[in-house]
Short mmCIF file of C-alpha atoms and ligand atoms in Angstrom, two decimals:
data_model
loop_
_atom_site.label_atom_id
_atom_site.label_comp_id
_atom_site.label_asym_id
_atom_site.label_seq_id
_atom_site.Cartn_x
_atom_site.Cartn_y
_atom_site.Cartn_z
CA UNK A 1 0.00 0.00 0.00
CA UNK A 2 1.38 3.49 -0.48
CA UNK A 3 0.38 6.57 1.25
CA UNK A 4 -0.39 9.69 -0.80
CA UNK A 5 2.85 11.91 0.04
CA UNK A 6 2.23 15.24 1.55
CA UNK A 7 4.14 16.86 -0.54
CA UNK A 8 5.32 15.68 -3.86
CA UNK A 9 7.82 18.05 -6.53
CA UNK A 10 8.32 16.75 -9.81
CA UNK A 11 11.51 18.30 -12.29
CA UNK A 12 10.62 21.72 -10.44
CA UNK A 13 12.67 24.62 -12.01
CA UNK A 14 12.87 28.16 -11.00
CA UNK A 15 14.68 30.65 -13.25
CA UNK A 16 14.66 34.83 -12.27
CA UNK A 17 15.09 36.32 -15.35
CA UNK A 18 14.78 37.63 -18.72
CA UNK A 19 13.96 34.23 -20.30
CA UNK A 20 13.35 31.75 -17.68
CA UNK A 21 11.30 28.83 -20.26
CA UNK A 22 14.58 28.98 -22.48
CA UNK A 23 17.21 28.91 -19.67
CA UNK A 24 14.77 25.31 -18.64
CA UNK A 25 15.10 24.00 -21.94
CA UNK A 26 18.80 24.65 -22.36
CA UNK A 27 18.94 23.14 -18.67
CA UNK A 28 17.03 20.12 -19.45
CA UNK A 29 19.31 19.67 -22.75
CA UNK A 30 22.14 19.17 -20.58
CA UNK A 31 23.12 22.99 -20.04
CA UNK A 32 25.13 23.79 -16.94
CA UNK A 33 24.23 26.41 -14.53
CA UNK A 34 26.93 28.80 -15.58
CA UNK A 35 26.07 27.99 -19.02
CA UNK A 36 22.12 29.19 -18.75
CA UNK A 37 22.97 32.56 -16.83
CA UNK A 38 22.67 34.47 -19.44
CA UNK A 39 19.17 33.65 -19.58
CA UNK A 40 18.46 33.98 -15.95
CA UNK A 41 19.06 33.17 -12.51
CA UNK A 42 18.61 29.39 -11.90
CA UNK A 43 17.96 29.14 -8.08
CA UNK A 44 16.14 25.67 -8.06
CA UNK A 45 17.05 22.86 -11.27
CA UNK A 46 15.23 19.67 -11.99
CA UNK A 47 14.41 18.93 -7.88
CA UNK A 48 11.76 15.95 -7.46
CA UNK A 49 11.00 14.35 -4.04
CA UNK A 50 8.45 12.85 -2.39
CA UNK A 51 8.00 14.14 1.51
CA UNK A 52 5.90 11.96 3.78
CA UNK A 53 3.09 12.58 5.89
CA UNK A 54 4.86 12.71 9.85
CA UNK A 55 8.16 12.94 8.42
CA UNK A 56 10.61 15.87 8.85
CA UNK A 57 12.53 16.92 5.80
CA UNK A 58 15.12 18.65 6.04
CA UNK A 59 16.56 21.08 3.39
CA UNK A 60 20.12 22.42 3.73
CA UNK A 61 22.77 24.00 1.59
CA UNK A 62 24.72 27.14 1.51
CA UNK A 63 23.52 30.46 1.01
CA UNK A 64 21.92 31.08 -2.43
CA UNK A 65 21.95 27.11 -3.29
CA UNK A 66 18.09 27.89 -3.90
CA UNK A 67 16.78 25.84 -0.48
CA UNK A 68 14.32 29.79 0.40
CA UNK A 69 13.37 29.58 -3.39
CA UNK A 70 12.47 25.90 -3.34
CA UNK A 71 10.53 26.50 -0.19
CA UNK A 72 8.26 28.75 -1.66
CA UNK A 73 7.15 26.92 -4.68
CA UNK A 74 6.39 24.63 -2.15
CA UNK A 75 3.22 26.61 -1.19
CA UNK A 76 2.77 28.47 -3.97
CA UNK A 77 4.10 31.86 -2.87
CA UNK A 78 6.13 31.26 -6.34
CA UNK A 79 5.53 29.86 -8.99
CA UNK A 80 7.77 27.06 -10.53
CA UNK A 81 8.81 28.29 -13.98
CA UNK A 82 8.44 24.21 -15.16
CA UNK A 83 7.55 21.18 -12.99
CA UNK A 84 4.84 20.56 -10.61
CA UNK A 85 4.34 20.22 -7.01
CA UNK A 86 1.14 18.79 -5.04
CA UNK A 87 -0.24 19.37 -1.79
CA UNK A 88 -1.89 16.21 0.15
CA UNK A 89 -2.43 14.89 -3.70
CA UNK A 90 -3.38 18.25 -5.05
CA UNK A 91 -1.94 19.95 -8.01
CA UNK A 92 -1.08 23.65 -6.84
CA UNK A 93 0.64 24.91 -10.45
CA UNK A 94 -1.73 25.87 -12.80
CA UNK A 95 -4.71 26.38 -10.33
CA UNK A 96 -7.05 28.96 -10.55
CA UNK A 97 -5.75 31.44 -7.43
CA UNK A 98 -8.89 31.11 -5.67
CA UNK A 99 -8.16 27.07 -5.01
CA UNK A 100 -4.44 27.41 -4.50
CA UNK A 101 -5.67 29.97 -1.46
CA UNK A 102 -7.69 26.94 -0.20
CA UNK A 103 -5.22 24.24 -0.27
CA UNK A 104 -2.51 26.57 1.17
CA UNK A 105 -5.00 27.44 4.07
CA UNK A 106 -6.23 23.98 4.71
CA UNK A 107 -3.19 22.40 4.10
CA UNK A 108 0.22 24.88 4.93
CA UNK A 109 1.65 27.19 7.17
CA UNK A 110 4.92 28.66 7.04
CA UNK A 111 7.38 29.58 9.55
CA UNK A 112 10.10 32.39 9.20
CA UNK A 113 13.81 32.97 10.59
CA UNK A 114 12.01 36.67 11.42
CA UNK A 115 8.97 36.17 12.02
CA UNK A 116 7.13 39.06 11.96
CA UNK A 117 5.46 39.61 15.48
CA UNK A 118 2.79 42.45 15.63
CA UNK A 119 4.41 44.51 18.41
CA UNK A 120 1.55 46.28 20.03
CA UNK A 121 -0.55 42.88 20.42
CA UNK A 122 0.23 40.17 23.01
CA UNK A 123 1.03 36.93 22.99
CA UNK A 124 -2.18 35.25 22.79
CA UNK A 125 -3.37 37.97 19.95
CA UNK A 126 -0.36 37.52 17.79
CA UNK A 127 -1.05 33.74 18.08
CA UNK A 128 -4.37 33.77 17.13
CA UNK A 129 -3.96 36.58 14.36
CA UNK A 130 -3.78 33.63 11.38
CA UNK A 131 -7.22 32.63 12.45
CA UNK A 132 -8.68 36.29 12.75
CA UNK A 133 -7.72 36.58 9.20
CA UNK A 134 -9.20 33.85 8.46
CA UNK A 135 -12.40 35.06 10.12
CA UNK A 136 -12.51 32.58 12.78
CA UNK A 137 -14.74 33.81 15.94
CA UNK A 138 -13.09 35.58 18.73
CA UNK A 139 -13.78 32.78 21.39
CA UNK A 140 -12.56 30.02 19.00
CA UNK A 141 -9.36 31.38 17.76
CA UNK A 142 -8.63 32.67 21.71
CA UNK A 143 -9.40 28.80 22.85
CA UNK A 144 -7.04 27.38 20.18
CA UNK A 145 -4.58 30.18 20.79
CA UNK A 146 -4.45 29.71 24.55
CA UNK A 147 -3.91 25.74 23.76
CA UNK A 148 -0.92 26.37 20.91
CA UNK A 149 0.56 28.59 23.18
CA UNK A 150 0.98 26.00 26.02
CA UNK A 151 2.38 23.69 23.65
CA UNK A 152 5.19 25.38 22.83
CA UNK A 153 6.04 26.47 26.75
CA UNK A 154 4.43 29.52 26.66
CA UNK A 155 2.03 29.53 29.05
CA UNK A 156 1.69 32.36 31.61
CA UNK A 157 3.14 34.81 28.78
CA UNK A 158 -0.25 35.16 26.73
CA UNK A 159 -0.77 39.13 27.93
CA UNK A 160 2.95 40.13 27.58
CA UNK A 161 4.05 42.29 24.62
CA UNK A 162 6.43 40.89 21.90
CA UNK A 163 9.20 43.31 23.35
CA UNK A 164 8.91 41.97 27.01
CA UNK A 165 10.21 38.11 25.49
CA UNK A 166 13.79 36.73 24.41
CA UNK A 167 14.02 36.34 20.93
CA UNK A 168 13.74 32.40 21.73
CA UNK A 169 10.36 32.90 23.10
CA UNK A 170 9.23 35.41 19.95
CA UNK A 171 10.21 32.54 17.63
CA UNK A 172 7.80 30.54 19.79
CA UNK A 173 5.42 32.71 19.08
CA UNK A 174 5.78 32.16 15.29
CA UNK A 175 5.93 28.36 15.99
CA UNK A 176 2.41 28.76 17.36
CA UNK A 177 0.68 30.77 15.43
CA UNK A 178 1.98 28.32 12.81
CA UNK A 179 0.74 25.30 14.62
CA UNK A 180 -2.98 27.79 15.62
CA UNK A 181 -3.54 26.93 11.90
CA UNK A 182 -4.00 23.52 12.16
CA UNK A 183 -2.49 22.29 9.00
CA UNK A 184 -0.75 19.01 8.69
CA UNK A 185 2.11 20.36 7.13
CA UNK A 186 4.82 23.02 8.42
CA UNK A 187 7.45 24.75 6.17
CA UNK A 188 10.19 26.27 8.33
CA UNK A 189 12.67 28.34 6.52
CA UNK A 190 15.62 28.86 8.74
CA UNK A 191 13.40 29.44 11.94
CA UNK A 192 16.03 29.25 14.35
CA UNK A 193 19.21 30.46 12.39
CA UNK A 194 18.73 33.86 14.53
CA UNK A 195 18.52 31.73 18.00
CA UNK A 196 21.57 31.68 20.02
CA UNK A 197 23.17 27.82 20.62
CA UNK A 198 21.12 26.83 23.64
CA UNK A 199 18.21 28.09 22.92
CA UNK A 200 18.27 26.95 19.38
CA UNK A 201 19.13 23.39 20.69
CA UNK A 202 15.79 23.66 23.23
CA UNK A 203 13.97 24.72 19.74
CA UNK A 204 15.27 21.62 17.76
CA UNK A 205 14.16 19.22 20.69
CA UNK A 206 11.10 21.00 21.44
CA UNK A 207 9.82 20.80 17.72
CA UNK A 208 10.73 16.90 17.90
CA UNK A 209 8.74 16.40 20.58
CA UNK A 210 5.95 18.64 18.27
CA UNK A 211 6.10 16.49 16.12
CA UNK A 212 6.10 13.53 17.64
CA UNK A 213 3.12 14.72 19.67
CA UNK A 214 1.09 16.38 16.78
CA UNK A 215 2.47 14.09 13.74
CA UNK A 216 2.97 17.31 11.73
CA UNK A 217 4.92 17.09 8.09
CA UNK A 218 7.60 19.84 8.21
CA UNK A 219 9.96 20.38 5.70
CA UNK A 220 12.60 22.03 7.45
CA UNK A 221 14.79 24.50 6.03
CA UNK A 222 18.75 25.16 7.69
CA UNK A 223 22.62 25.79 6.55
CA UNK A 224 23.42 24.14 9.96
CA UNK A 225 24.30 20.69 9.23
CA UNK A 226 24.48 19.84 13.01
CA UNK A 227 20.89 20.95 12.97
CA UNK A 228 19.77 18.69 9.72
CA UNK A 229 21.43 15.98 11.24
CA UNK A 230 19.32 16.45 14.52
CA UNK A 231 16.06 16.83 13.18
CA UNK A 232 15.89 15.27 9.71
CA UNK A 233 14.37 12.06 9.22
CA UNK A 234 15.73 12.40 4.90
CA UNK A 235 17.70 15.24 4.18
CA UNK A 236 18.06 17.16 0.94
CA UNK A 237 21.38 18.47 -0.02
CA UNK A 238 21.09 21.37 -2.17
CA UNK A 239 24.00 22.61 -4.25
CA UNK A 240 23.63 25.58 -6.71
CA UNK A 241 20.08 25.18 -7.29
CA UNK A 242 20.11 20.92 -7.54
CA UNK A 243 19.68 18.39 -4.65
CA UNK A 244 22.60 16.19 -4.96
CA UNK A 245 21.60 13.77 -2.29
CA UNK A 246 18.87 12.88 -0.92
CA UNK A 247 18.91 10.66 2.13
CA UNK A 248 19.31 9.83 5.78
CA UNK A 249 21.52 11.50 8.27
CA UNK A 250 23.43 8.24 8.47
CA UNK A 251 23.12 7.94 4.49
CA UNK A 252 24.80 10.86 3.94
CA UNK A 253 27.39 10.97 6.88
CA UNK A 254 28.17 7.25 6.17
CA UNK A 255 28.02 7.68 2.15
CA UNK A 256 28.09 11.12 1.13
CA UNK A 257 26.96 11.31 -3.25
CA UNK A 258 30.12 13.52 -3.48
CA UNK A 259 33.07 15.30 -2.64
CA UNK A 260 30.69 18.15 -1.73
CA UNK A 261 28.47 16.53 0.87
CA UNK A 262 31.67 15.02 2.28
CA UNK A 263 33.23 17.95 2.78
CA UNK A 264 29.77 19.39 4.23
CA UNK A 265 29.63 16.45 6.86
CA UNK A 266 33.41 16.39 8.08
CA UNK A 267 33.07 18.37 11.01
CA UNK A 268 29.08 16.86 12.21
CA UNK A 269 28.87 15.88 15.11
CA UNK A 270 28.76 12.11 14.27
CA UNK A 271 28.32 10.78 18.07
CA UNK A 272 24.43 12.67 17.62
CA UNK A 273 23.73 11.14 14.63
CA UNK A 274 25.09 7.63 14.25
CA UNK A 275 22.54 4.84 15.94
CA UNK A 276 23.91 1.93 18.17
CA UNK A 277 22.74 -0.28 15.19
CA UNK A 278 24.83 1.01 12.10
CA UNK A 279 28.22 1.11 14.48
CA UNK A 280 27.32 -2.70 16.01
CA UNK A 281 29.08 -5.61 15.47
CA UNK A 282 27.85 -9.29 15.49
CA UNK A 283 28.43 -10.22 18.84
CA UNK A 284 31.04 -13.43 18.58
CA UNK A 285 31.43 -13.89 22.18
CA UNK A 286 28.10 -14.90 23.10
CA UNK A 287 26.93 -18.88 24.25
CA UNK A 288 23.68 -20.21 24.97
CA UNK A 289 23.47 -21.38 28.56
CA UNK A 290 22.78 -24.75 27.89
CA UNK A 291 26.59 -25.15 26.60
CA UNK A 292 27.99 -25.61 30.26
CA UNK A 293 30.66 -24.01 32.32
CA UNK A 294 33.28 -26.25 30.10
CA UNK A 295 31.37 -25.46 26.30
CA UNK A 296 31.70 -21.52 27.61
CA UNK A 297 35.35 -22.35 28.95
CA UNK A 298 35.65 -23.71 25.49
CA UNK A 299 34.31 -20.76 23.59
CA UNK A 300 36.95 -18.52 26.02
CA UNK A 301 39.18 -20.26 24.65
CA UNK A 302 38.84 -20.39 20.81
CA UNK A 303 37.89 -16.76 20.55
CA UNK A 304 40.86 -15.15 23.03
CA UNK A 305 38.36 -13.56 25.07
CA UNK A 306 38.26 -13.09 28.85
CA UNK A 307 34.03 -12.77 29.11
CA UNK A 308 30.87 -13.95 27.26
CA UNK A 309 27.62 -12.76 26.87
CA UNK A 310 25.02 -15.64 28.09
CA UNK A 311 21.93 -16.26 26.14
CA UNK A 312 19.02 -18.39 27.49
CA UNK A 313 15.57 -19.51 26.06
CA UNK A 314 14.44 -17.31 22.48
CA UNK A 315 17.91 -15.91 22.53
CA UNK A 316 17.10 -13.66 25.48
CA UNK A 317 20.28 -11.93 26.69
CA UNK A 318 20.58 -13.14 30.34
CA UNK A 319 23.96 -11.42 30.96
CA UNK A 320 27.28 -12.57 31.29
CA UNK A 321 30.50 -14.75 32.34
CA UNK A 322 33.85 -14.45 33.02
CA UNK A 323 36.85 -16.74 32.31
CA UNK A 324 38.04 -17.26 36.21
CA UNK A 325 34.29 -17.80 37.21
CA UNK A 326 33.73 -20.21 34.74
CA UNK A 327 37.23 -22.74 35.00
CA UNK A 328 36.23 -22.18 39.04
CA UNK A 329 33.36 -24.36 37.92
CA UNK A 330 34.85 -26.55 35.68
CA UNK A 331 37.71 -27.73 37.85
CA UNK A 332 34.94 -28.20 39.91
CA UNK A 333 32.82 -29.92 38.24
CA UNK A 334 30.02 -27.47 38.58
CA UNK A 335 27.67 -27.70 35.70
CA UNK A 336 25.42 -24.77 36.64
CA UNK A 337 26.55 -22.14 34.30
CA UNK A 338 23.31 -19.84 35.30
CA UNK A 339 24.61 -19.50 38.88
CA UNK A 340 27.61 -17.60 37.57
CA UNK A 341 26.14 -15.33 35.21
CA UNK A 342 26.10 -11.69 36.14
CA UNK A 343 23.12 -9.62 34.90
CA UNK A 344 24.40 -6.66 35.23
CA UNK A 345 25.85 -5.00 31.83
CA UNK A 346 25.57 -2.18 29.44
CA UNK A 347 22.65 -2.80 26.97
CA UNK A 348 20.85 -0.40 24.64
CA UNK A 349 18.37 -0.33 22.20
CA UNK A 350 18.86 -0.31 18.57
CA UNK A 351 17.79 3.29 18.09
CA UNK A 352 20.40 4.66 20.76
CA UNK A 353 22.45 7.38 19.42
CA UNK A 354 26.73 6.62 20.02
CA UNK A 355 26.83 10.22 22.03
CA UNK A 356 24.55 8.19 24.42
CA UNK A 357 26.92 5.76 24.74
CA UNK A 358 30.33 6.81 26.14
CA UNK A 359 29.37 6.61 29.75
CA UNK A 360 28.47 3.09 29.52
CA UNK A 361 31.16 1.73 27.34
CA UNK A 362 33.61 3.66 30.36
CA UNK A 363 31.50 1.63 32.70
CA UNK A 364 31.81 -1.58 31.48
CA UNK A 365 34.87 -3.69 30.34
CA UNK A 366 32.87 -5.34 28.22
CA UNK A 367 31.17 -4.64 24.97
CA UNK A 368 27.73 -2.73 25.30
CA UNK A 369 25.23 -5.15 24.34
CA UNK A 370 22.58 -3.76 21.63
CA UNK A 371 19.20 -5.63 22.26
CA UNK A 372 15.72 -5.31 20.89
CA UNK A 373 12.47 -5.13 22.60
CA UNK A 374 12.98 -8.68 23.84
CA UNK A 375 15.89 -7.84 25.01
CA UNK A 376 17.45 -10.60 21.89
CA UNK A 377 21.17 -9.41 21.49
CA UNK A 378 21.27 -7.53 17.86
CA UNK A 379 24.66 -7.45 18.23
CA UNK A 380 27.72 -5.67 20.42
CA UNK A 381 29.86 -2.43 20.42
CA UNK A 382 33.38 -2.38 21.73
CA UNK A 383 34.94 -0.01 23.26
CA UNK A 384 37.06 0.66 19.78
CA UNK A 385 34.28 -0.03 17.22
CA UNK A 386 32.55 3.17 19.35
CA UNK A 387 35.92 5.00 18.58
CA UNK A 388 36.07 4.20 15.28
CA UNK A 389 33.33 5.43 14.20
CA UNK A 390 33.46 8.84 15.53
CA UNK A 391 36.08 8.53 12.38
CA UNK A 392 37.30 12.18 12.51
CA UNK A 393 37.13 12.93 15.99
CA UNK A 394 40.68 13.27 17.89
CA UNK A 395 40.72 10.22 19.55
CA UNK A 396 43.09 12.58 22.79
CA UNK A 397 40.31 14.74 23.53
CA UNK A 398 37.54 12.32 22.78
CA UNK A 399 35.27 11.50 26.07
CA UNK A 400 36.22 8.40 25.95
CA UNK A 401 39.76 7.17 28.44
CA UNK A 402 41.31 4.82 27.08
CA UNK A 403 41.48 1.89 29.70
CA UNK A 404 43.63 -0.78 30.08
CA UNK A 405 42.61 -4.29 27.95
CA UNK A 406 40.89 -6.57 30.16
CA UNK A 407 43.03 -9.27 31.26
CA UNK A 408 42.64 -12.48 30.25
CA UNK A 409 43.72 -16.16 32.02
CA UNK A 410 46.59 -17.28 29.59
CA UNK A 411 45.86 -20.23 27.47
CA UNK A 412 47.25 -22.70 28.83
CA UNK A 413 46.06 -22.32 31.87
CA UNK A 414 42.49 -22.74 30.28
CA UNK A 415 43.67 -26.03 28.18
CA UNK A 416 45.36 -27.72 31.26
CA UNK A 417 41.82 -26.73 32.94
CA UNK A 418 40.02 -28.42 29.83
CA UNK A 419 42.12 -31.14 29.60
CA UNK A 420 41.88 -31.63 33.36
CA UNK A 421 38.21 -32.20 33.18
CA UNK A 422 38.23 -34.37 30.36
CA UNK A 423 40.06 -37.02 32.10
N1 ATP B 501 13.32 37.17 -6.43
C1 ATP B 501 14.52 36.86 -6.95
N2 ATP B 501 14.98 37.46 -8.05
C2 ATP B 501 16.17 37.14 -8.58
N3 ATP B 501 17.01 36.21 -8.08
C3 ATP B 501 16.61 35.58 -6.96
C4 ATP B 501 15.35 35.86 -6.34
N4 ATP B 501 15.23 35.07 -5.25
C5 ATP B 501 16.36 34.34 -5.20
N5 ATP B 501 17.18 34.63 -6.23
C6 ATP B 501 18.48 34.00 -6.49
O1 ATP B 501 18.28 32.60 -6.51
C7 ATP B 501 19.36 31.91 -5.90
C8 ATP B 501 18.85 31.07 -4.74
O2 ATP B 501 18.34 31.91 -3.71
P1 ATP B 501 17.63 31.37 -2.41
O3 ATP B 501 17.18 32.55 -1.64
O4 ATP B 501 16.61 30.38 -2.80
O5 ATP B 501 18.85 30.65 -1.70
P2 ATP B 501 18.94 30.08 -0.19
O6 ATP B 501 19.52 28.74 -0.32
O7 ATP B 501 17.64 30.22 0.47
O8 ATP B 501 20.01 31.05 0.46
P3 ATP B 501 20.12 31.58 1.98
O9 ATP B 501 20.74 30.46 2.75
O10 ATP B 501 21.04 32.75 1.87
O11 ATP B 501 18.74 31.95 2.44
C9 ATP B 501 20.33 33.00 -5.48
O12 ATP B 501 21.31 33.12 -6.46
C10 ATP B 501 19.48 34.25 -5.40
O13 ATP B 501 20.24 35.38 -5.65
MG1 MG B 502 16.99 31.30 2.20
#
C-alpha cells in the first residue's frame, strides 16, 4: 500500500530572469548552470522528491543554493517556472488562485527565521492573528490560541508584549501561530538560524517532541548541518540550485553522493547522529546457557576472550561470564553455568544514538550489548568499534579514556583446565 505523500515536486525549475522557459530548456538539454545565466538566474534545477506525511525533511545547503526559493514553490508563494508540485495529492501549479488559497489554508503554514510579530498585540493575539484573518470567531481562535501557546512552553506569557520576550520565546510565538492553523504540514525556513546555541538546541528538541506529539509534516529549512542531522528524518542536499543527495543523516554521513556533501559532513557531530545499530558488530562472544561451564570455557578459549555474553531460552540476553568464574566451575565440576552469570551489563536499544553511549562503554569492560524489545542481542559495540566510528574525531580529547585491555587467564592455563576435566 502506499500513502499519498504530503508533498510531492516533480523536475521543479525556477529561473529569475529575462527568459526563464529557455534557460529550462537549455537546462534540461544538458546545459550547466553557468552555461544558462545568461538567460536567468537558476535558483532551483530539476528537484523531485516525495516528503511523507509525519516525516521531517530537512533542506540544507549554503547560502543562495536555492533551499528559500524551493521552499516557496512549495506553497505556492512562487511559482515554478516548469515542474509541478502537489499538496496532500493536489496539483497547486496551474490552479485557478482562488483554489491554491484553499489548499494553502487547509493544508500549509509557514514559519520564518524573522517572524514578523505584531508589536503592540500580546502573545495570545499575535497567536491567534492567522485565524482572525481567516475570520474565525473571537472565542474560538482565543481557545485554540491559549492551547498552541501552552504547547510550545508559553504559558503564563499570553498578555505580555512581543518586546517583554527573548528572541527564543518570539520565535515561539511564530511556531504557534503556525501550529494555531491547524495544517498538517509546516514549512520552516531557517526558523532558528537567529537563535543563540542553547536556545536553538531547546527549539530543535522542542519541535521533535511537536512532532512527535502532533504528527505534523515539516519540511525544514537550515545551513546548519548539526541541525539537519538532529532533526531530519531524509535530508536534501542542495548545491547551486540541484539536490545532490537525498537521504538519511546516516546515508549521507556514512556515504556522502560527493566530494561536496563530504566535505559538508566532516566536522558533524557524528556521536548525535550515528545509531547503536549502524556502528554494532555481530556479537562473537556470546553462548547459549545450555553449553555448560566447560562449552563456555571452550568458547573462552577459541575466541581469546576473557568474558561472554550468556543467552538463554528465544535468545534472550541473560547477561554474562567471566573466564576465572567459569574454569572455578569446571575444575569443579560445577555444571550450573546460570549461577555464575552476572546480569548486570551495558545494553541499549537499537535506536540509541553513540553520544549516548560513552558513559556506559567507560563503565563496562565489556562490549555494550545492543538488544531489541525482547531484550534478543542484535549485536555488540566495543569499546574501539565506538571510537572508530566517531572517524574524525581526535581520539586525545575524545570522552572516551582509554582503559587498560581486560586481562585475560593465559591459554594454557584454560587447556590444562580443559584437559583436566576431560580425564
Ligand atoms: N526574487 C529573486 N529574483 C532574482 N534572483 C533571486 C530571487 N530570489 C532568489 N534569487 C536567487 O536565486 C538563488 C537562490 O536563492 P535562495 O534565496 O533560494 O537561496 P537560499 O539557499 O535560500 O540562500 P540563503 O541560505 O542565503 O537563504 C540566489 O542566487 C538568489 O540570488
Ligand atoms: Mg533562504
Amino acid at each position: 500500500m502506499t500513502t499519498t505523500p504530503a508533498v510531492r515536486a516533480r523536475n521543479l525549475y525556477k529561473v529569475f530572469g529575462r527568459r526563464p522557459k529557455d534557460a529550462v530548456a537549455r537546462l534540461e538539454a544538458g546545459a550547466s548552470r553557468t552555461e544558462a545565466a545568461g538567460l536567468g538566474t537558476a535558483a532551483v534545477i530539476d528537484a523531485s522528491f516525495d516528503v511523507q506525511p509525519g516525516e521531517i525533511f530537512v533542506v540544507m545547503g549554503l547560502s543562495g543554493s536555492g533551499k528559500s526559493t524551493l521552499i516557496r514553490m512549495l506553497n505556492g508563494l512562487l511559482e515554478p517556472t516548469s515542474g509541478s508540485v502537489e499538496v496532500a495529492g493536489s496539483a497547486i501549479s496551474d490552479v485557478p488562485a482562488k483554489r491554491l488559497r484553499e489548499v494553502r489554508r487547509q493544508n500549509v503554514s509557514m514559519v520564518f527565521q524573522h517572524f514578523a510579530l505584531l508589536p503592540h498585540r500580546t502573545v495570545i493575539d499575535n497567536v491567534a492573528y492567522g485565524l482572525e484573518v481567516q475570520g474565525v470567531a473571537k472565542a474560538a481562535r482565543l481557545a485554540k490560541a491559549r492551547e498552541v501557546t501552552e504547547i510550545v512552553g508559553l504559558a503564563g506569557w499570553e498578555d505580555k508584549l512581543p518586546s517583554q520576550l527573548s528572541g527564543g520565546m518570539q520565535q515561539r510565538v511564530g511556531l504557534a501561530r503556525a501550529l494555531a492553523a491547524e495544517t498538517d504540514i509546516l514549512l520552516m525556513d531557517e526558523a532558528f538560524s537567529a537563535l543563540d546555541p542553547l536556545i536553538r538546541r531547546e527549539m530543535q528538541e522542542q519541535l521533535v517532541e511537536l512532532q512527535a506529539k502532533l504528527g505534523k509534516t515539516i519540511v525544514f529549512i537550515t545551513h546548519d548541518l548539526n541541525e539537519a542531522m538532529f532533526l531530519g528524518d531524509r535530508i536534501a542536499v542542495m548545491r547551486d540550485g540541484r539536490i545532490v543527495q537525498i537521504g538519511t543523516p546516516e546515508d549521507i554521513l556514512t556515504d556522502p553522493a560527493n566530494d561536496y556533501v563530504a566535505q559538508f559532513v566532516q566536522d558533524v557531530d557524528r556521536a548525535r547522529v550515528l545509531t547503536a545499530a549502524s556502528v554494532m558488530e555481530p556479537a562473537r562472544a556470546v553462548v547459549p546457557l545450555t553449553v555448560g561451564p566447560r562449552g563456555a570455557l571452550r568458547s573462552l578459549r577459541d575466541l581469546q576472550t576473557a568474558a561472554l555474553f550468556v543467552t538463554g531460552r528465544d535468545r534472550k540476553l541473560l547477561g554474562w561470564v567471566r573466564d576465572r568464574h567459569v574454569m572455578r566451575q569446571v575444575k569443579a565440576n560445577d555444571t550450573d553455568l546460570a549461577a555464575i552469570v552476572n546480569a548486570e551489563f551495558s545494553k541499549v536499544g537499537p535506536e540509541a544514538a553513540l553520544v549516548d553511549l560513552f558513559e556506559l562503554a567507560v563503565e563496562s569492560p565489556l562490549p555494550i550489548a545492543v538488544v531489541d524489545g525482547a531484550d534478543r542481542l542484535l549485536g555488540v559495540i566495543p569499546r574501539v568499534t565506538l571510537l572508530a566510528a566517531l572517524g574524525n574525531v581526535d581520539t586525545t580529547t575524545s570522552p572516551i579514556p582509554v582503559l587498560e585491555p581486560v586481562t585475560r587467564i593465559s591459554d594454557v592455563e584454560l587447556d590444562a583446565t580443559l584437559e583436566g576435566a576431560i580425564r
